[in-house]
Amino acid sequence: SDGAEADARRPRVSMVALGCPKNVVDGEVMLGDLARAGFDVVGEHESADAIVINSCAFVEEAKDESIQAILEAARLRTEGSDGAGPKKIVVTGCMAQRYGEELAEGLPEADLVVGFENYQGLPGALRETLDLDPAEGGGSVERVQVGSSTVPFREEWGRHRLTPQHTAYLRVAEGCDHACTFCAIPGFRGKFRSKPYEQVVDEARRLAAEGVRELNIIAEDTNQYGMDLKGGYRLAELLKELAAIEGIEWLRLLYCYPSYFTDELIEAIATIPQVCKYVDIPLQHADNLVLLSMNRPTQQHTEKLLGKLRERIPGLVLRTTFIAGFPGESDQAHANVVEFATRMGFQRMGAFAYSEEEGTPAAEMPSQLEREVREARRDELSALAQRMCEDFAASRVGEEVDVLIDSVGVAPDMGFDEGDGDGASEVVAVGRTMCEAPDIDPVVFVTLPEGVGLPPLEAGQLRRCRISNAI
């Protein structure tokens, strides 16, 4: 039929989403724009007419992953037979923003390199690049379109979501005004700016109407939200407003800076039932000389803050990350991080090996450590993180908790008491409690006791569960 032929002619686009949740939101907004401009968003790269690589430039490893994704897309294009396979490769994200011209020169495989300011123009540029509107006589499209890094906010609710239907990221601010010596992000994400209050609330309402039950609140420095806005709105007020939205069960704070925790914000986290008793504060280090070198708050400041948070927010789960092998980090400085992390007993913790980022003060510092030393120290911190995570899991056995079901299906036999012991797969659901953020934290495996007549498990449900085992 004509309708089927028209559908067959709709251009198809797929995305490789790399990097942090902020990049995920950018990717979802871009795909929403493309869908409204007549593109079909597909999951299979082989069947796409164009692949968008939404790249990351955070550390060396992330850049390598982005480059590999571009080369893999080029391989799919080369191997496609009879015109099958992707025709065009688009690079977006932080790598495009940071290295526009250089990236285009080094990777001729990329047909378009698009920075933040030009995301809204991507559908038109891609249609032109694919020669979809020949009647318009299309001129040549500028291959590199980067522009400013400090871009005004736009509505971010019309997204093609990459997360499950019941959970979403809510970006409340962008950019960063801190001058941490290891970090290049302010240079390509721009100055700190809060998204207008009403815009954030409207976006949250629309996401709730789509079935979102958990909002993960993100920015470069989430708890700095509102400090640049007139009208006195801050994160505490925003949390109260978001908690009142029908359908929103959980609000989770990610990417907080170890300052800006006002008494009002602490009170809001402690007393609003929908706010997860979970705070993510990347600390980066715990030795004062290294912190001074990093241009970060002192260890004493941080310890006092963490003590205050734990005292005022019962049952608080703290997540943090540390950088191992910063320039000039002595054996003792590293030992201080291990001692501090052990004493604090972080329930969730990650570690990165230091990576020199060009253009940052730290990259020019003397006493850069050997890669082997950085990685060995990172591995020691990661092993400690694993032990603390396991201890926390074991301490929760017997507790009754609410679990947000993320997916339902068959999982390998995990040694549950309920299993029949033959090692066969059993139907379980995978979910999370308030203590686990999506994608970065452990998960909860859920089994239904037989013969009790409970309703079946479905993604997006909140179910009351008893923790029977820690694995």
Tab-separated table of C-alpha atoms in Angstrom, residues 86-464:
chain	number	residue	atom	x	y	z
A	86	PRO	CA	24.361	3.316	7.415
A	87	LYS	CA	25.107	5.987	4.819
A	88	LYS	CA	26.087	8.803	7.173
A	89	ILE	CA	27.919	9.104	10.503
A	90	VAL	CA	27.208	12.051	12.823
A	91	VAL	CA	29.375	12.842	15.868
A	92	THR	CA	27.781	14.861	18.675
A	93	GLY	CA	28.541	15.164	22.399
A	94	CYS	CA	31.460	16.516	24.376
A	95	MET	CA	34.139	15.241	22.009
A	96	ALA	CA	32.511	17.062	19.089
A	97	GLN	CA	32.195	20.225	21.213
A	98	ARG	CA	35.764	20.069	22.474
A	99	TYR	CA	37.675	18.910	19.393
A	100	GLY	CA	35.388	19.883	16.465
A	101	GLU	CA	37.821	20.738	13.658
A	102	GLU	CA	40.577	18.468	14.970
A	103	LEU	CA	38.182	15.522	15.201
A	104	ALA	CA	36.833	16.131	11.683
A	105	GLU	CA	40.379	16.236	10.339
A	106	GLY	CA	41.529	13.089	12.165
A	107	LEU	CA	38.371	11.076	11.449
A	108	PRO	CA	37.288	11.582	7.836
A	109	GLU	CA	34.674	8.869	8.520
A	110	ALA	CA	32.514	11.481	10.286
A	111	ASP	CA	30.115	13.233	7.877
A	112	LEU	CA	28.853	15.763	10.448
A	113	VAL	CA	30.443	17.010	13.685
A	114	VAL	CA	27.810	18.879	15.704
A	115	GLY	CA	28.270	20.790	18.987
A	116	PHE	CA	25.701	21.776	21.630
A	117	GLU	CA	24.592	25.071	20.065
A	118	ASN	CA	23.622	23.348	16.820
A	119	TYR	CA	21.718	20.327	18.192
A	120	GLN	CA	18.364	21.879	17.253
A	121	GLY	CA	19.517	22.186	13.660
A	122	LEU	CA	20.578	18.530	13.455
A	123	PRO	CA	17.395	17.181	11.764
A	124	GLY	CA	17.699	19.722	8.940
A	125	ALA	CA	21.443	19.200	8.533
A	126	LEU	CA	20.982	15.419	8.480
A	127	ARG	CA	18.123	15.539	5.980
A	128	GLU	CA	20.318	17.674	3.728
A	129	THR	CA	23.357	15.417	4.178
A	130	LEU	CA	21.218	12.377	3.272
A	131	ASP	CA	19.852	14.352	0.290
A	132	LEU	CA	16.271	13.744	1.425
A	133	ASP	CA	14.872	17.045	0.127
A	134	PRO	CA	16.290	17.309	-3.399
A	135	ALA	CA	13.382	19.553	-4.448
A	136	GLU	CA	14.789	22.224	-2.161
A	137	GLY	CA	17.967	22.224	-4.160
A	138	GLY	CA	19.985	21.581	-0.925
A	139	GLY	CA	23.298	23.389	-0.789
A	140	SER	CA	26.359	21.938	0.856
A	141	VAL	CA	26.079	21.390	4.609
A	142	GLU	CA	28.837	22.680	6.824
A	143	ARG	CA	30.583	19.537	8.073
A	144	VAL	CA	31.694	21.001	11.433
A	145	GLN	CA	28.996	22.879	13.374
A	146	VAL	CA	30.186	23.504	16.929
A	147	GLY	CA	29.548	27.027	18.271
A	148	SER	CA	29.297	28.208	21.885
A	149	SER	CA	29.508	25.919	24.924
A	150	THR	CA	27.254	28.117	27.096
A	151	VAL	CA	23.935	27.443	25.395
A	152	PRO	CA	20.565	28.733	26.723
A	153	PHE	CA	18.149	26.093	28.047
A	154	ARG	CA	15.367	24.758	25.915
A	155	GLU	CA	12.461	22.446	26.798
A	156	GLU	CA	13.790	18.946	27.404
A	157	TRP	CA	10.548	17.026	27.827
A	158	GLY	CA	9.941	16.114	24.163
A	159	ARG	CA	12.500	13.345	24.327
A	160	HIS	CA	12.810	9.924	22.750
A	161	ARG	CA	13.784	8.264	26.002
A	162	LEU	CA	16.712	5.848	26.221
A	163	THR	CA	15.925	4.889	29.836
A	164	PRO	CA	13.088	2.518	30.875
A	165	GLN	CA	9.654	4.169	30.886
A	166	HIS	CA	9.447	4.411	34.692
A	167	THR	CA	12.778	6.175	35.339
A	168	ALA	CA	14.240	9.362	33.864
A	169	TYR	CA	17.030	11.872	34.324
A	170	LEU	CA	15.949	15.415	35.107
A	171	ARG	CA	18.645	17.982	34.314
A	172	VAL	CA	18.288	21.050	36.530
A	173	ALA	CA	21.467	22.943	35.586
A	174	GLU	CA	24.355	22.900	33.144
A	175	GLY	CA	27.995	24.000	33.155
A	176	CYS	CA	30.375	24.571	36.062
A	177	ASP	CA	32.112	27.567	37.649
A	178	HIS	CA	34.564	25.558	39.756
A	179	ALA	CA	38.217	25.447	38.726
A	180	CYS	CA	39.298	21.925	39.693
A	181	THR	CA	42.764	21.596	38.191
A	182	PHE	CA	42.190	18.108	36.703
A	183	CYS	CA	38.932	18.882	34.921
A	184	ALA	CA	38.306	20.211	31.418
A	185	ILE	CA	34.486	20.176	31.678
A	186	PRO	CA	33.963	23.938	32.306
A	187	GLY	CA	35.838	24.600	29.055
A	188	PHE	CA	33.329	22.692	26.915
A	189	ARG	CA	30.134	22.597	29.039
A	190	GLY	CA	30.238	26.337	29.748
A	191	LYS	CA	29.392	28.477	32.771
A	192	PHE	CA	27.066	27.224	35.518
A	193	ARG	CA	23.442	28.116	34.855
A	194	SER	CA	20.279	26.809	36.487
A	195	LYS	CA	17.339	25.795	34.342
A	196	PRO	CA	14.381	28.116	35.090
A	197	TYR	CA	12.321	26.771	38.005
A	198	GLU	CA	8.964	26.580	36.180
A	199	GLN	CA	10.627	24.847	33.240
A	200	VAL	CA	12.045	22.119	35.513
A	201	VAL	CA	8.677	21.582	37.233
A	202	ASP	CA	6.809	21.488	33.894
A	203	GLU	CA	9.272	18.924	32.532
A	204	ALA	CA	8.868	16.759	35.647
A	205	ARG	CA	5.048	16.900	35.329
A	206	ARG	CA	5.216	15.839	31.686
A	207	LEU	CA	7.608	12.979	32.505
A	208	ALA	CA	5.278	11.816	35.308
A	209	ALA	CA	2.366	11.857	32.846
A	210	GLU	CA	4.410	9.533	30.601
A	211	GLY	CA	4.703	7.017	33.449
A	212	VAL	CA	7.962	8.097	35.109
A	213	ARG	CA	8.019	7.163	38.805
A	214	GLU	CA	11.689	7.930	39.580
A	215	LEU	CA	13.451	11.193	38.741
A	216	ASN	CA	17.242	11.196	38.989
A	217	ILE	CA	18.224	14.845	39.376
A	218	ILE	CA	21.448	15.786	37.597
A	219	ALA	CA	23.744	18.718	36.764
A	220	GLU	CA	27.487	19.295	37.030
A	221	ASP	CA	26.857	20.590	40.587
A	222	THR	CA	23.276	19.624	41.364
A	223	ASN	CA	23.065	21.116	44.861
A	224	GLN	CA	24.127	24.535	43.542
A	225	TYR	CA	20.760	24.712	41.759
A	226	GLY	CA	18.999	28.069	41.947
A	227	MET	CA	21.864	30.099	43.398
A	228	ASP	CA	22.015	32.111	40.179
A	229	LEU	CA	18.227	32.525	39.831
A	230	LYS	CA	16.206	35.526	40.952
A	231	GLY	CA	13.265	34.742	43.190
A	232	GLY	CA	15.112	32.778	45.843
A	233	TYR	CA	14.272	29.298	44.539
A	234	ARG	CA	16.776	26.677	45.640
A	235	LEU	CA	17.000	22.905	45.484
A	236	ALA	CA	15.058	22.450	48.777
A	237	GLU	CA	12.023	24.283	47.325
A	238	LEU	CA	12.340	22.382	44.060
A	239	LEU	CA	12.362	19.007	45.848
A	240	LYS	CA	9.154	19.932	47.712
A	241	GLU	CA	7.460	20.931	44.451
A	242	LEU	CA	8.610	17.795	42.593
A	243	ALA	CA	7.512	15.529	45.457
A	244	ALA	CA	3.962	16.922	45.128
A	245	ILE	CA	3.670	15.754	41.493
A	246	GLU	CA	1.257	12.849	41.170
A	247	GLY	CA	3.017	9.618	40.201
A	248	ILE	CA	6.523	10.594	41.317
A	249	GLU	CA	7.618	8.074	43.961
A	250	TRP	CA	11.399	8.639	44.137
A	251	LEU	CA	13.636	11.704	43.721
A	252	ARG	CA	17.369	11.000	43.719
A	253	LEU	CA	20.242	13.528	43.948
A	254	LEU	CA	23.291	12.795	41.803
A	255	TYR	CA	26.478	14.873	41.270
A	256	CYS	CA	26.435	17.053	44.380
A	257	TYR	CA	29.435	19.257	45.217
A	258	PRO	CA	30.787	19.013	48.811
A	259	SER	CA	29.451	22.496	49.634
A	260	TYR	CA	26.036	24.195	49.264
A	261	PHE	CA	24.275	21.809	51.683
A	262	THR	CA	22.108	24.362	53.462
A	263	ASP	CA	20.129	23.380	56.549
A	264	GLU	CA	16.983	23.712	54.405
A	265	LEU	CA	18.328	21.247	51.822
A	266	ILE	CA	19.395	18.735	54.479
A	267	GLU	CA	15.970	19.050	56.104
A	268	ALA	CA	14.248	18.491	52.738
A	269	ILE	CA	16.282	15.329	52.045
A	270	ALA	CA	15.579	14.023	55.553
A	271	THR	CA	11.845	14.744	55.725
A	272	ILE	CA	10.366	14.492	52.213
A	273	PRO	CA	9.340	10.827	51.824
A	274	GLN	CA	9.867	10.787	48.043
A	275	VAL	CA	13.494	11.975	48.316
A	276	CYS	CA	15.779	8.933	48.395
A	277	LYS	CA	18.023	8.892	51.453
A	278	TYR	CA	20.896	8.660	49.002
A	279	VAL	CA	23.339	11.411	48.060
A	280	ASP	CA	26.080	11.232	45.432
A	281	ILE	CA	29.033	13.531	46.265
A	282	PRO	CA	32.152	12.929	44.129
A	283	LEU	CA	34.968	13.842	46.562
A	284	GLN	CA	37.947	13.042	44.248
A	285	HIS	CA	40.511	12.803	47.103
A	286	ALA	CA	41.017	12.920	50.874
A	287	ASP	CA	44.628	14.079	51.340
A	288	ASN	CA	44.891	17.827	51.994
A	289	LEU	CA	48.021	18.429	49.904
A	290	VAL	CA	46.455	16.682	46.911
A	291	LEU	CA	43.134	18.467	47.495
A	292	LEU	CA	45.010	21.789	47.530
A	293	SER	CA	46.646	20.802	44.230
A	294	MET	CA	43.219	19.890	42.855
A	295	ASN	CA	41.658	23.157	44.098
A	296	ARG	CA	39.044	21.195	46.072
A	297	PRO	CA	37.623	21.616	49.616
A	298	THR	CA	39.750	20.251	52.485
A	299	GLN	CA	39.340	16.819	54.020
A	300	GLN	CA	38.249	18.368	57.352
A	301	HIS	CA	35.503	20.390	55.607
A	302	THR	CA	34.252	17.253	53.860
A	303	GLU	CA	34.387	15.037	56.957
A	304	LYS	CA	32.408	17.608	58.943
A	305	LEU	CA	29.817	17.823	56.132
A	306	LEU	CA	29.446	14.036	55.839
A	307	GLY	CA	29.071	13.751	59.622
A	308	LYS	CA	26.342	16.393	59.566
A	309	LEU	CA	24.500	14.688	56.684
A	310	ARG	CA	24.599	11.291	58.383
A	311	GLU	CA	23.508	12.726	61.715
A	312	ARG	CA	20.507	14.569	60.266
A	313	ILE	CA	19.392	12.078	57.576
A	314	PRO	CA	18.736	8.676	59.194
A	315	GLY	CA	19.682	5.716	56.997
A	316	LEU	CA	21.598	7.886	54.517
A	317	VAL	CA	23.491	6.043	51.757
A	318	LEU	CA	26.532	7.947	50.470
A	319	ARG	CA	28.042	7.455	47.021
A	320	THR	CA	31.379	8.989	46.071
A	321	THR	CA	34.242	8.692	43.576
A	322	PHE	CA	37.982	9.136	43.993
A	323	ILE	CA	40.790	9.866	41.528
A	324	ALA	CA	43.850	7.658	42.026
A	325	GLY	CA	47.362	8.682	41.008
A	326	PHE	CA	46.977	12.469	40.769
A	327	PRO	CA	50.311	14.231	39.978
A	328	GLY	CA	52.546	14.313	43.052
A	329	GLU	CA	50.350	11.864	45.018
A	330	SER	CA	52.709	10.195	47.507
A	331	ASP	CA	52.300	6.684	48.932
A	332	GLN	CA	51.131	8.349	52.152
A	333	ALA	CA	48.588	10.544	50.323
A	334	HIS	CA	47.094	7.435	48.697
A	335	ALA	CA	47.095	5.635	52.062
A	336	ASN	CA	45.185	8.621	53.483
A	337	VAL	CA	42.424	8.119	50.885
A	338	VAL	CA	42.188	4.405	51.739
A	339	GLU	CA	42.053	5.206	55.466
A	340	PHE	CA	39.447	7.964	55.001
A	341	ALA	CA	37.208	5.845	52.730
A	342	THR	CA	37.422	2.890	55.152
A	343	ARG	CA	36.571	5.094	58.125
A	344	MET	CA	33.656	6.734	56.290
A	345	GLY	CA	32.344	3.344	55.136
A	346	PHE	CA	30.888	4.606	51.837
A	347	GLN	CA	28.141	2.191	50.793
A	348	ARG	CA	28.683	3.110	47.119
A	349	MET	CA	32.077	4.119	45.758
A	350	GLY	CA	33.909	4.321	42.439
A	351	ALA	CA	37.553	5.016	41.543
A	352	PHE	CA	39.243	6.357	38.396
A	353	ALA	CA	42.913	6.341	37.454
A	354	TYR	CA	44.019	9.961	36.883
A	355	SER	CA	44.039	10.984	33.212
A	356	GLU	CA	45.896	14.084	31.942
A	357	GLU	CA	43.427	16.348	30.205
A	358	GLU	CA	45.085	18.794	27.828
A	359	GLY	CA	44.509	22.420	28.694
A	360	THR	CA	44.109	21.705	32.422
A	361	PRO	CA	46.627	22.912	35.047
A	362	ALA	CA	47.094	19.364	36.388
A	363	ALA	CA	48.335	18.113	33.006
A	364	GLU	CA	51.236	20.592	33.255
A	365	MET	CA	52.180	19.671	36.818
A	366	PRO	CA	55.515	17.978	37.467
A	367	SER	CA	55.568	14.552	39.149
A	368	GLN	CA	53.104	12.820	36.829
A	369	LEU	CA	52.909	9.230	38.089
A	370	GLU	CA	53.496	6.133	35.962
A	371	ARG	CA	50.299	4.640	34.522
A	372	GLU	CA	50.992	1.355	36.357
A	373	VAL	CA	51.055	3.200	39.701
A	374	ARG	CA	47.810	5.045	38.954
A	375	GLU	CA	46.061	1.833	37.944
A	376	ALA	CA	47.369	-0.169	40.931
A	377	ARG	CA	46.075	2.526	43.302
A	378	ARG	CA	42.741	2.647	41.494
A	379	ASP	CA	42.476	-1.149	41.783
A	380	GLU	CA	43.133	-0.986	45.527
A	381	LEU	CA	40.351	1.586	45.945
A	382	SER	CA	38.001	-0.464	43.733
A	383	ALA	CA	38.646	-3.598	45.834
A	384	LEU	CA	37.888	-1.597	48.995
A	385	ALA	CA	34.690	-0.274	47.384
A	386	GLN	CA	33.614	-3.834	46.565
A	387	ARG	CA	34.191	-4.981	50.166
A	388	MET	CA	32.242	-2.030	51.616
A	389	CYS	CA	29.411	-2.638	49.155
A	390	GLU	CA	29.275	-6.339	50.111
A	391	ASP	CA	29.306	-5.498	53.835
A	392	PHE	CA	26.397	-3.104	53.325
A	393	ALA	CA	24.454	-5.736	51.349
A	394	ALA	CA	25.025	-8.355	54.067
A	395	SER	CA	23.852	-5.903	56.753
A	396	ARG	CA	20.497	-5.534	54.988
A	397	VAL	CA	19.507	-9.225	54.964
A	398	GLY	CA	16.149	-9.600	56.708
A	399	GLU	CA	15.030	-6.016	56.019
A	400	GLU	CA	11.729	-5.229	54.328
A	401	VAL	CA	12.197	-2.706	51.503
A	402	ASP	CA	10.378	-1.182	48.542
A	403	VAL	CA	11.873	-2.331	45.238
A	404	LEU	CA	11.295	-0.516	41.949
A	405	ILE	CA	11.070	-3.244	39.305
A	406	ASP	CA	13.285	-2.370	36.304
A	407	SER	CA	12.821	-5.518	34.204
A	408	VAL	CA	11.135	-8.889	34.342
A	409	GLY	CA	12.530	-12.012	32.722
A	410	VAL	CA	14.734	-15.027	33.100
A	411	ALA	CA	18.002	-14.634	34.987
A	412	PRO	CA	20.605	-17.277	35.840
A	413	ASP	CA	20.063	-19.171	39.088
A	414	MET	CA	21.724	-16.929	41.694
A	415	GLY	CA	21.625	-19.461	44.525
A	416	PHE	CA	18.366	-18.205	46.034
A	417	ASP	CA	16.859	-20.313	48.796
A	418	GLU	CA	13.651	-20.474	46.741
A	419	GLY	CA	15.416	-22.121	43.796
A	420	ASP	CA	14.974	-25.835	43.145
A	421	GLY	CA	18.729	-26.353	43.357
A	422	ASP	CA	19.235	-27.768	39.871
A	423	GLY	CA	20.937	-24.585	38.591
A	424	ALA	CA	18.253	-24.025	35.952
A	425	SER	CA	17.120	-20.499	35.135
A	426	GLU	CA	14.224	-19.216	37.165
A	427	VAL	CA	11.949	-16.301	36.427
A	428	VAL	CA	13.039	-13.293	38.445
A	429	ALA	CA	12.677	-9.570	38.207
A	430	VAL	CA	15.561	-7.151	38.494
A	431	GLY	CA	15.044	-3.940	40.422
A	432	ARG	CA	16.514	-1.431	42.862
A	433	THR	CA	15.770	-0.045	46.298
A	434	MET	CA	16.129	3.639	47.227
A	435	CYS	CA	19.810	2.797	47.880
A	436	GLU	CA	20.681	2.068	44.231
A	437	ALA	CA	20.914	4.548	41.366
A	438	PRO	CA	20.263	3.176	37.865
A	439	ASP	CA	23.195	1.817	35.808
A	440	ILE	CA	25.974	2.574	38.329
A	441	ASP	CA	24.951	0.676	41.474
A	442	PRO	CA	24.208	-2.982	42.312
A	443	VAL	CA	20.762	-4.455	41.585
A	444	VAL	CA	18.168	-6.480	43.483
A	445	PHE	CA	16.998	-9.851	42.147
A	446	VAL	CA	13.378	-10.518	43.016
A	447	THR	CA	11.599	-13.893	43.200
A	448	LEU	CA	7.886	-14.441	43.880
A	449	PRO	CA	7.160	-17.039	46.547
A	450	GLU	CA	5.022	-19.773	44.990
A	451	GLY	CA	1.456	-20.497	45.960
A	452	VAL	CA	0.824	-17.160	47.698
A	453	GLY	CA	-1.332	-15.699	44.937
A	454	LEU	CA	0.615	-12.445	44.551
A	455	PRO	CA	0.043	-10.379	41.392
A	456	PRO	CA	2.712	-10.895	38.704
A	457	LEU	CA	5.774	-8.648	38.656
A	458	GLU	CA	5.856	-5.884	36.040
A	459	ALA	CA	8.441	-3.230	35.154
A	460	GLY	CA	7.686	0.077	36.853
A	461	GLN	CA	5.979	-1.443	39.898
A	462	LEU	CA	7.049	-0.670	43.447
A	463	ARG	CA	6.900	-3.954	45.357
A	464	ARG	CA	7.434	-4.629	49.058
